[in-house]
Amino acid sequence: EVQLVESGGGLVQPGRSLRLSCIASGFTFGDFAMSWFRQAPGKGLEWVGFIRSKPYDGTTQYAASVKGRFTISRDDSKSIAYLQMNSLKTEDTGVYYCSRGDFYGSGGYYFDYWGQGTLVTVSS
Amino acid sequence: DIQMTQSPSSLSASVGDRVTITCRASQSITYSLNYLNWYQQKPGKAPKLLISAASSLQSGVPSRFSGTGSGTDFTLTISSLQPEDFATYYCQQSYSTPWTFGQGTKVEIK
């Protein structure tokens, strides 16, 4: 059974840092891209960024709102994806989800498994 | 960035009703495939993938859900609404980053 479990959320002051983890099980982690999404309270879904699998160079891409502040990495030996969040702003508050990205085969991804989410609150 | 616009933003329907949700992209998201996914989200829960590539039903998703469309216009149809289908539905394009979602359509009980 595929499972994704996020952790590391909490209350943090503006300008500080936080690292989220996403522990995966039930599939060959290294074969899949991993993506992070977020949802502000009462709002819709927003893509944060993703990391390709190593066969596809393991490169990353980010939303403009977090580029330069957030970094996604992966440890395939431990089946963990990370989201390092620096210089946090109040508008970064929300539930953060990790998700497995499966490849269409001609570009583009769909996200077929999601974690339960972890709440990040940025407030003084 | 590709803007995704869903309509309606909310709707009220009864069990057994046929429900259609529309999603429009600000530019074509079709190349060799339709790069459009549909998700269902219930309160306090993670999104669940229903349909990928505009019309490919995910394993385990009931056949009352279906998706159609190409280019810029897509629809999600629930042929006979069930009690467990009351939720918010999102479309999402994966044609180009930043991947973007529609604002959501909340399906409520009439």
mmCIF file of N, CA, C and O in Angstrom, chain B residues 14-99:
data_model
loop_
_atom_site.group_PDB
_atom_site.id
_atom_site.type_symbol
_atom_site.label_atom_id
_atom_site.label_comp_id
_atom_site.label_asym_id
_atom_site.label_seq_id
_atom_site.Cartn_x
_atom_site.Cartn_y
_atom_site.Cartn_z
ATOM 1 N N SER B 14 -29.019 17.157 -5.611
ATOM 2 C CA SER B 14 -29.612 16.072 -4.834
ATOM 3 C C SER B 14 -28.980 14.745 -5.219
ATOM 4 O O SER B 14 -28.432 14.592 -6.326
ATOM 5 N N VAL B 15 -29.074 13.790 -4.312
ATOM 6 C CA VAL B 15 -28.609 12.441 -4.617
ATOM 7 C C VAL B 15 -29.347 11.941 -5.866
ATOM 8 O O VAL B 15 -30.564 12.086 -5.982
ATOM 9 N N GLY B 16 -28.587 11.384 -6.784
ATOM 10 C CA GLY B 16 -29.147 10.901 -8.034
ATOM 11 C C GLY B 16 -29.050 11.868 -9.190
ATOM 12 O O GLY B 16 -29.242 11.474 -10.350
ATOM 13 N N ASP B 17 -28.768 13.136 -8.900
ATOM 14 C CA ASP B 17 -28.649 14.139 -9.956
ATOM 15 C C ASP B 17 -27.411 13.900 -10.813
ATOM 16 O O ASP B 17 -26.404 13.355 -10.352
ATOM 17 N N ARG B 18 -27.481 14.387 -12.033
ATOM 18 C CA ARG B 18 -26.316 14.438 -12.919
ATOM 19 C C ARG B 18 -25.665 15.803 -12.743
ATOM 20 O O ARG B 18 -26.339 16.834 -12.810
ATOM 21 N N VAL B 19 -24.367 15.796 -12.484
ATOM 22 C CA VAL B 19 -23.640 17.034 -12.194
ATOM 23 C C VAL B 19 -22.504 17.205 -13.198
ATOM 24 O O VAL B 19 -21.764 16.255 -13.478
ATOM 25 N N THR B 20 -22.387 18.413 -13.705
ATOM 26 C CA THR B 20 -21.301 18.720 -14.651
ATOM 27 C C THR B 20 -20.534 19.950 -14.164
ATOM 28 O O THR B 20 -21.142 20.978 -13.841
ATOM 29 N N ILE B 21 -19.231 19.819 -14.115
ATOM 30 C CA ILE B 21 -18.329 20.903 -13.726
ATOM 31 C C ILE B 21 -17.435 21.209 -14.932
ATOM 32 O O ILE B 21 -16.904 20.299 -15.563
ATOM 33 N N THR B 22 -17.276 22.477 -15.199
ATOM 34 C CA THR B 22 -16.481 22.909 -16.350
ATOM 35 C C THR B 22 -15.178 23.540 -15.903
ATOM 36 O O THR B 22 -15.124 24.238 -14.886
ATOM 37 N N CYS B 23 -14.141 23.294 -16.668
ATOM 38 C CA CYS B 23 -12.818 23.863 -16.409
ATOM 39 C C CYS B 23 -12.275 24.417 -17.721
ATOM 40 O O CYS B 23 -12.254 23.722 -18.743
ATOM 41 N N ARG B 24 -11.871 25.675 -17.689
ATOM 42 C CA ARG B 24 -11.348 26.319 -18.899
ATOM 43 C C ARG B 24 -9.927 26.812 -18.651
ATOM 44 O O ARG B 24 -9.661 27.484 -17.641
ATOM 45 N N ALA B 25 -9.030 26.478 -19.572
ATOM 46 C CA ALA B 25 -7.651 26.926 -19.485
ATOM 47 C C ALA B 25 -7.450 28.178 -20.315
ATOM 48 O O ALA B 25 -8.126 28.381 -21.334
ATOM 49 N N SER B 26 -6.513 29.028 -19.888
ATOM 50 C CA SER B 26 -6.272 30.287 -20.590
ATOM 51 C C SER B 26 -5.529 30.091 -21.910
ATOM 52 O O SER B 26 -5.448 31.018 -22.712
ATOM 53 N N GLN B 27 -5.004 28.887 -22.129
ATOM 54 C CA GLN B 27 -4.410 28.525 -23.413
ATOM 55 C C GLN B 27 -4.554 27.024 -23.575
ATOM 56 O O GLN B 27 -4.871 26.320 -22.605
ATOM 57 N N SER B 28 -4.320 26.530 -24.763
ATOM 58 C CA SER B 28 -4.468 25.106 -24.996
ATOM 59 C C SER B 28 -3.507 24.310 -24.116
ATOM 60 O O SER B 28 -2.317 24.673 -23.984
ATOM 61 N N ILE B 29 -4.017 23.254 -23.501
ATOM 62 C CA ILE B 29 -3.185 22.364 -22.698
ATOM 63 C C ILE B 29 -3.188 20.960 -23.305
ATOM 64 O O ILE B 29 -3.041 19.949 -22.620
ATOM 65 N N THR B 30 -3.374 20.930 -24.589
ATOM 66 C CA THR B 30 -3.346 19.677 -25.338
ATOM 67 C C THR B 30 -2.167 19.708 -26.289
ATOM 68 O O THR B 30 -1.987 20.658 -27.048
ATOM 69 N N TYR B 31 -1.360 18.657 -26.214
ATOM 70 C CA TYR B 31 -0.305 18.477 -27.206
ATOM 71 C C TYR B 31 -0.496 17.074 -27.770
ATOM 72 O O TYR B 31 -1.341 16.860 -28.636
ATOM 73 N N SER B 32 0.241 16.112 -27.277
ATOM 74 C CA SER B 32 -0.069 14.743 -27.682
ATOM 75 C C SER B 32 -1.129 14.151 -26.765
ATOM 76 O O SER B 32 -1.789 13.163 -27.094
ATOM 77 N N LEU B 33 -1.257 14.765 -25.609
ATOM 78 C CA LEU B 33 -2.249 14.363 -24.614
ATOM 79 C C LEU B 33 -2.969 15.613 -24.123
ATOM 80 O O LEU B 33 -2.540 16.732 -24.392
ATOM 81 N N ASN B 34 -4.039 15.380 -23.405
ATOM 82 C CA ASN B 34 -4.687 16.472 -22.684
ATOM 83 C C ASN B 34 -4.108 16.503 -21.280
ATOM 84 O O ASN B 34 -4.299 15.567 -20.501
ATOM 85 N N TYR B 35 -3.381 17.573 -20.952
ATOM 86 C CA TYR B 35 -2.664 17.615 -19.681
ATOM 87 C C TYR B 35 -3.543 18.220 -18.588
ATOM 88 O O TYR B 35 -3.254 19.276 -18.030
ATOM 89 N N LEU B 36 -4.625 17.496 -18.275
ATOM 90 C CA LEU B 36 -5.636 17.983 -17.357
ATOM 91 C C LEU B 36 -6.030 16.875 -16.391
ATOM 92 O O LEU B 36 -6.375 15.763 -16.816
ATOM 93 N N ASN B 37 -5.928 17.180 -15.111
ATOM 94 C CA ASN B 37 -6.269 16.229 -14.053
ATOM 95 C C ASN B 37 -7.418 16.782 -13.210
ATOM 96 O O ASN B 37 -7.565 17.996 -13.068
ATOM 97 N N TRP B 38 -8.205 15.876 -12.650
ATOM 98 C CA TRP B 38 -9.300 16.244 -11.752
ATOM 99 C C TRP B 38 -9.083 15.589 -10.388
ATOM 100 O O TRP B 38 -8.740 14.410 -10.303
ATOM 101 N N TYR B 39 -9.318 16.373 -9.327
ATOM 102 C CA TYR B 39 -9.173 15.894 -7.961
ATOM 103 C C TYR B 39 -10.450 16.180 -7.178
ATOM 104 O O TYR B 39 -11.162 17.145 -7.440
ATOM 105 N N GLN B 40 -10.673 15.333 -6.200
ATOM 106 C CA GLN B 40 -11.763 15.510 -5.236
ATOM 107 C C GLN B 40 -11.146 15.747 -3.869
ATOM 108 O O GLN B 40 -10.208 15.042 -3.490
ATOM 109 N N GLN B 41 -11.654 16.720 -3.138
ATOM 110 C CA GLN B 41 -11.175 16.954 -1.786
ATOM 111 C C GLN B 41 -12.347 17.110 -0.826
ATOM 112 O O GLN B 41 -13.238 17.914 -1.058
ATOM 113 N N LYS B 42 -12.300 16.345 0.247
ATOM 114 C CA LYS B 42 -13.284 16.451 1.301
ATOM 115 C C LYS B 42 -12.688 17.249 2.453
ATOM 116 O O LYS B 42 -11.458 17.282 2.601
ATOM 117 N N PRO B 43 -13.525 17.889 3.270
ATOM 118 C CA PRO B 43 -13.012 18.759 4.336
ATOM 119 C C PRO B 43 -12.016 18.047 5.252
ATOM 120 O O PRO B 43 -12.277 16.930 5.724
ATOM 121 N N GLY B 44 -10.879 18.682 5.451
ATOM 122 C CA GLY B 44 -9.864 18.147 6.345
ATOM 123 C C GLY B 44 -9.065 16.981 5.789
ATOM 124 O O GLY B 44 -8.255 16.388 6.518
ATOM 125 N N LYS B 45 -9.284 16.680 4.518
ATOM 126 C CA LYS B 45 -8.604 15.543 3.898
ATOM 127 C C LYS B 45 -7.728 16.001 2.743
ATOM 128 O O LYS B 45 -7.879 17.103 2.217
ATOM 129 N N ALA B 46 -6.815 15.114 2.339
ATOM 130 C CA ALA B 46 -5.972 15.394 1.195
ATOM 131 C C ALA B 46 -6.768 15.238 -0.096
ATOM 132 O O ALA B 46 -7.767 14.503 -0.141
ATOM 133 N N PRO B 47 -6.343 15.902 -1.152
ATOM 134 C CA PRO B 47 -6.980 15.680 -2.455
ATOM 135 C C PRO B 47 -6.815 14.237 -2.902
ATOM 136 O O PRO B 47 -5.847 13.562 -2.541
ATOM 137 N N LYS B 48 -7.761 13.805 -3.697
ATOM 138 C CA LYS B 48 -7.731 12.457 -4.270
ATOM 139 C C LYS B 48 -7.831 12.583 -5.778
ATOM 140 O O LYS B 48 -8.721 13.257 -6.291
ATOM 141 N N LEU B 49 -6.905 11.948 -6.488
ATOM 142 C CA LEU B 49 -6.931 11.989 -7.948
ATOM 143 C C LEU B 49 -8.083 11.141 -8.472
ATOM 144 O O LEU B 49 -8.196 9.961 -8.135
ATOM 145 N N LEU B 50 -8.931 11.752 -9.288
ATOM 146 C CA LEU B 50 -10.039 11.028 -9.905
ATOM 147 C C LEU B 50 -9.723 10.639 -11.349
ATOM 148 O O LEU B 50 -9.951 9.505 -11.767
ATOM 149 N N ILE B 51 -9.247 11.628 -12.110
ATOM 150 C CA ILE B 51 -9.076 11.479 -13.555
ATOM 151 C C ILE B 51 -7.785 12.162 -13.963
ATOM 152 O O ILE B 51 -7.490 13.277 -13.522
ATOM 153 N N SER B 52 -7.012 11.479 -14.810
ATOM 154 C CA SER B 52 -5.820 12.076 -15.397
ATOM 155 C C SER B 52 -5.984 12.141 -16.912
ATOM 156 O O SER B 52 -6.843 11.442 -17.480
ATOM 157 N N ALA B 53 -5.175 12.950 -17.547
ATOM 158 C CA ALA B 53 -5.219 13.098 -19.004
ATOM 159 C C ALA B 53 -6.631 13.340 -19.513
ATOM 160 O O ALA B 53 -7.042 12.803 -20.542
ATOM 161 N N ALA B 54 -7.371 14.105 -18.765
ATOM 162 C CA ALA B 54 -8.721 14.568 -19.088
ATOM 163 C C ALA B 54 -9.810 13.514 -19.003
ATOM 164 O O ALA B 54 -10.957 13.836 -18.674
ATOM 165 N N SER B 55 -9.466 12.243 -19.266
ATOM 166 C CA SER B 55 -10.534 11.243 -19.350
ATOM 167 C C SER B 55 -10.160 9.879 -18.800
ATOM 168 O O SER B 55 -10.987 8.957 -18.841
ATOM 169 N N SER B 56 -8.958 9.723 -18.283
ATOM 170 C CA SER B 56 -8.505 8.424 -17.796
ATOM 171 C C SER B 56 -8.864 8.262 -16.329
ATOM 172 O O SER B 56 -8.274 8.898 -15.445
ATOM 173 N N LEU B 57 -9.834 7.397 -16.069
ATOM 174 C CA LEU B 57 -10.325 7.190 -14.708
ATOM 175 C C LEU B 57 -9.294 6.416 -13.897
ATOM 176 O O LEU B 57 -8.783 5.378 -14.345
ATOM 177 N N GLN B 58 -8.983 6.901 -12.722
ATOM 178 C CA GLN B 58 -8.032 6.214 -11.860
ATOM 179 C C GLN B 58 -8.635 4.919 -11.307
ATOM 180 O O GLN B 58 -9.853 4.822 -11.102
ATOM 181 N N SER B 59 -7.769 3.977 -11.043
ATOM 182 C CA SER B 59 -8.191 2.701 -10.479
ATOM 183 C C SER B 59 -8.935 2.922 -9.175
ATOM 184 O O SER B 59 -8.481 3.691 -8.314
ATOM 185 N N GLY B 60 -10.087 2.291 -9.044
ATOM 186 C CA GLY B 60 -10.858 2.384 -7.818
ATOM 187 C C GLY B 60 -11.870 3.507 -7.794
ATOM 188 O O GLY B 60 -12.700 3.580 -6.891
ATOM 189 N N VAL B 61 -11.804 4.395 -8.774
ATOM 190 C CA VAL B 61 -12.760 5.505 -8.838
ATOM 191 C C VAL B 61 -14.031 5.007 -9.519
ATOM 192 O O VAL B 61 -13.959 4.389 -10.594
ATOM 193 N N PRO B 62 -15.180 5.265 -8.932
ATOM 194 C CA PRO B 62 -16.438 4.753 -9.513
ATOM 195 C C PRO B 62 -16.663 5.255 -10.936
ATOM 196 O O PRO B 62 -16.299 6.378 -11.290
ATOM 197 N N SER B 63 -17.301 4.416 -11.725
ATOM 198 C CA SER B 63 -17.524 4.733 -13.141
ATOM 199 C C SER B 63 -18.550 5.840 -13.353
ATOM 200 O O SER B 63 -18.734 6.299 -14.493
ATOM 201 N N ARG B 64 -19.217 6.286 -12.297
ATOM 202 C CA ARG B 64 -20.138 7.421 -12.462
ATOM 203 C C ARG B 64 -19.372 8.728 -12.720
ATOM 204 O O ARG B 64 -19.961 9.716 -13.157
ATOM 205 N N PHE B 65 -18.077 8.722 -12.434
ATOM 206 C CA PHE B 65 -17.232 9.872 -12.751
ATOM 207 C C PHE B 65 -16.682 9.717 -14.177
ATOM 208 O O PHE B 65 -16.209 8.642 -14.554
ATOM 209 N N SER B 66 -16.733 10.793 -14.936
ATOM 210 C CA SER B 66 -16.134 10.773 -16.265
ATOM 211 C C SER B 66 -15.621 12.159 -16.618
ATOM 212 O O SER B 66 -16.098 13.173 -16.088
ATOM 213 N N GLY B 67 -14.637 12.199 -17.498
ATOM 214 C CA GLY B 67 -14.063 13.463 -17.920
ATOM 215 C C GLY B 67 -13.950 13.517 -19.428
ATOM 216 O O GLY B 67 -13.676 12.514 -20.089
ATOM 217 N N THR B 68 -14.178 14.702 -19.973
ATOM 218 C CA THR B 68 -14.049 14.908 -21.413
ATOM 219 C C THR B 68 -13.386 16.255 -21.672
ATOM 220 O O THR B 68 -13.224 17.080 -20.764
ATOM 221 N N GLY B 69 -13.047 16.468 -22.929
ATOM 222 C CA GLY B 69 -12.535 17.772 -23.329
ATOM 223 C C GLY B 69 -11.176 17.711 -23.974
ATOM 224 O O GLY B 69 -10.479 16.692 -23.933
ATOM 225 N N SER B 70 -10.810 18.820 -24.592
ATOM 226 C CA SER B 70 -9.486 18.983 -25.187
ATOM 227 C C SER B 70 -9.266 20.462 -25.469
ATOM 228 O O SER B 70 -10.226 21.253 -25.446
ATOM 229 N N GLY B 71 -8.020 20.807 -25.726
ATOM 230 C CA GLY B 71 -7.705 22.207 -25.999
ATOM 231 C C GLY B 71 -7.771 23.048 -24.743
ATOM 232 O O GLY B 71 -6.894 22.965 -23.887
ATOM 233 N N THR B 72 -8.812 23.843 -24.630
ATOM 234 C CA THR B 72 -8.966 24.714 -23.466
ATOM 235 C C THR B 72 -10.182 24.391 -22.612
ATOM 236 O O THR B 72 -10.312 24.927 -21.518
ATOM 237 N N ASP B 73 -11.073 23.532 -23.081
ATOM 238 C CA ASP B 73 -12.340 23.298 -22.395
ATOM 239 C C ASP B 73 -12.518 21.844 -21.989
ATOM 240 O O ASP B 73 -12.445 20.939 -22.835
ATOM 241 N N PHE B 74 -12.787 21.659 -20.705
ATOM 242 C CA PHE B 74 -12.875 20.328 -20.126
ATOM 243 C C PHE B 74 -14.076 20.251 -19.187
ATOM 244 O O PHE B 74 -14.499 21.264 -18.627
ATOM 245 N N THR B 75 -14.600 19.036 -19.021
ATOM 246 C CA THR B 75 -15.701 18.839 -18.096
ATOM 247 C C THR B 75 -15.500 17.587 -17.267
ATOM 248 O O THR B 75 -14.927 16.599 -17.734
ATOM 249 N N LEU B 76 -15.990 17.661 -16.053
ATOM 250 C CA LEU B 76 -16.087 16.513 -15.159
ATOM 251 C C LEU B 76 -17.572 16.277 -14.945
ATOM 252 O O LEU B 76 -18.298 17.209 -14.594
ATOM 253 N N THR B 77 -18.008 15.052 -15.162
ATOM 254 C CA THR B 77 -19.410 14.707 -14.985
ATOM 255 C C THR B 77 -19.543 13.601 -13.955
ATOM 256 O O THR B 77 -18.794 12.628 -13.974
ATOM 257 N N ILE B 78 -20.504 13.787 -13.064
ATOM 258 C CA ILE B 78 -20.915 12.734 -12.137
ATOM 259 C C ILE B 78 -22.307 12.327 -12.589
ATOM 260 O O ILE B 78 -23.237 13.139 -12.531
ATOM 261 N N SER B 79 -22.446 11.100 -13.051
ATOM 262 C CA SER B 79 -23.692 10.714 -13.724
ATOM 263 C C SER B 79 -24.867 10.588 -12.754
ATOM 264 O O SER B 79 -26.008 10.895 -13.125
ATOM 265 N N SER B 80 -24.597 10.147 -11.561
ATOM 266 C CA SER B 80 -25.650 9.998 -10.558
ATOM 267 C C SER B 80 -25.025 10.253 -9.187
ATOM 268 O O SER B 80 -24.370 9.381 -8.625
ATOM 269 N N LEU B 81 -25.237 11.452 -8.687
ATOM 270 C CA LEU B 81 -24.552 11.914 -7.478
ATOM 271 C C LEU B 81 -24.887 11.024 -6.281
ATOM 272 O O LEU B 81 -26.064 10.708 -6.022
ATOM 273 N N GLN B 82 -23.861 10.615 -5.570
ATOM 274 C CA GLN B 82 -24.018 9.795 -4.375
ATOM 275 C C GLN B 82 -23.662 10.596 -3.136
ATOM 276 O O GLN B 82 -22.939 11.595 -3.229
ATOM 277 N N PRO B 83 -24.119 10.187 -1.950
ATOM 278 C CA PRO B 83 -23.842 10.962 -0.730
ATOM 279 C C PRO B 83 -22.354 11.206 -0.492
ATOM 280 O O PRO B 83 -21.969 12.275 -0.006
ATOM 281 N N GLU B 84 -21.519 10.249 -0.863
ATOM 282 C CA GLU B 84 -20.080 10.387 -0.634
ATOM 283 C C GLU B 84 -19.399 11.319 -1.640
ATOM 284 O O GLU B 84 -18.202 11.590 -1.527
ATOM 285 N N ASP B 85 -20.155 11.820 -2.625
ATOM 286 C CA ASP B 85 -19.573 12.693 -3.651
ATOM 287 C C ASP B 85 -19.622 14.169 -3.273
ATOM 288 O O ASP B 85 -19.085 15.012 -4.006
ATOM 289 N N PHE B 86 -20.268 14.479 -2.167
ATOM 290 C CA PHE B 86 -20.318 15.889 -1.753
ATOM 291 C C PHE B 86 -18.934 16.284 -1.250
ATOM 292 O O PHE B 86 -18.418 15.748 -0.269
ATOM 293 N N ALA B 87 -18.323 17.211 -1.988
ATOM 294 C CA ALA B 87 -16.908 17.547 -1.798
ATOM 295 C C ALA B 87 -16.588 18.744 -2.690
ATOM 296 O O ALA B 87 -17.478 19.282 -3.362
ATOM 297 N N THR B 88 -15.331 19.141 -2.667
ATOM 298 C CA THR B 88 -14.853 20.176 -3.589
ATOM 299 C C THR B 88 -14.001 19.516 -4.659
ATOM 300 O O THR B 88 -13.184 18.637 -4.352
ATOM 301 N N TYR B 89 -14.204 19.937 -5.892
ATOM 302 C CA TYR B 89 -13.510 19.359 -7.031
ATOM 303 C C TYR B 89 -12.600 20.409 -7.670
ATOM 304 O O TYR B 89 -12.996 21.569 -7.840
ATOM 305 N N TYR B 90 -11.389 19.976 -7.997
ATOM 306 C CA TYR B 90 -10.404 20.865 -8.603
ATOM 307 C C TYR B 90 -9.897 20.278 -9.920
ATOM 308 O O TYR B 90 -9.605 19.071 -9.990
ATOM 309 N N CYS B 91 -9.753 21.128 -10.927
ATOM 310 C CA CYS B 91 -9.002 20.739 -12.106
ATOM 311 C C CYS B 91 -7.582 21.280 -11.962
ATOM 312 O O CYS B 91 -7.349 22.246 -11.222
ATOM 313 N N GLN B 92 -6.647 20.667 -12.659
ATOM 314 C CA GLN B 92 -5.229 21.056 -12.574
ATOM 315 C C GLN B 92 -4.556 20.762 -13.900
ATOM 316 O O GLN B 92 -4.737 19.679 -14.462
ATOM 317 N N GLN B 93 -3.808 21.726 -14.407
ATOM 318 C CA GLN B 93 -3.099 21.495 -15.659
ATOM 319 C C GLN B 93 -1.652 21.110 -15.367
ATOM 320 O O GLN B 93 -1.011 21.669 -14.471
ATOM 321 N N SER B 94 -1.159 20.132 -16.127
ATOM 322 C CA SER B 94 0.247 19.752 -16.007
ATOM 323 C C SER B 94 0.943 19.919 -17.351
ATOM 324 O O SER B 94 1.924 19.228 -17.639
ATOM 325 N N TYR B 95 0.452 20.848 -18.160
ATOM 326 C CA TYR B 95 1.057 21.129 -19.468
ATOM 327 C C TYR B 95 2.387 21.852 -19.308
ATOM 328 O O TYR B 95 3.357 21.570 -20.012
ATOM 329 N N SER B 96 2.406 22.811 -18.373
ATOM 330 C CA SER B 96 3.647 23.547 -18.140
ATOM 331 C C SER B 96 3.661 24.075 -16.721
ATOM 332 O O SER B 96 2.607 24.364 -16.143
ATOM 333 N N THR B 97 4.869 24.178 -16.163
ATOM 334 C CA THR B 97 4.993 24.771 -14.840
ATOM 335 C C THR B 97 4.939 26.290 -14.948
ATOM 336 O O THR B 97 5.390 26.855 -15.964
ATOM 337 N N PRO B 98 4.386 26.980 -13.965
ATOM 338 C CA PRO B 98 3.846 26.439 -12.732
ATOM 339 C C PRO B 98 2.533 25.707 -12.952
ATOM 340 O O PRO B 98 1.638 26.211 -13.627
ATOM 341 N N TRP B 99 2.453 24.484 -12.440
ATOM 342 C CA TRP B 99 1.204 23.757 -12.520
ATOM 343 C C TRP B 99 0.149 24.510 -11.719
ATOM 344 O O TRP B 99 0.410 24.945 -10.599
#
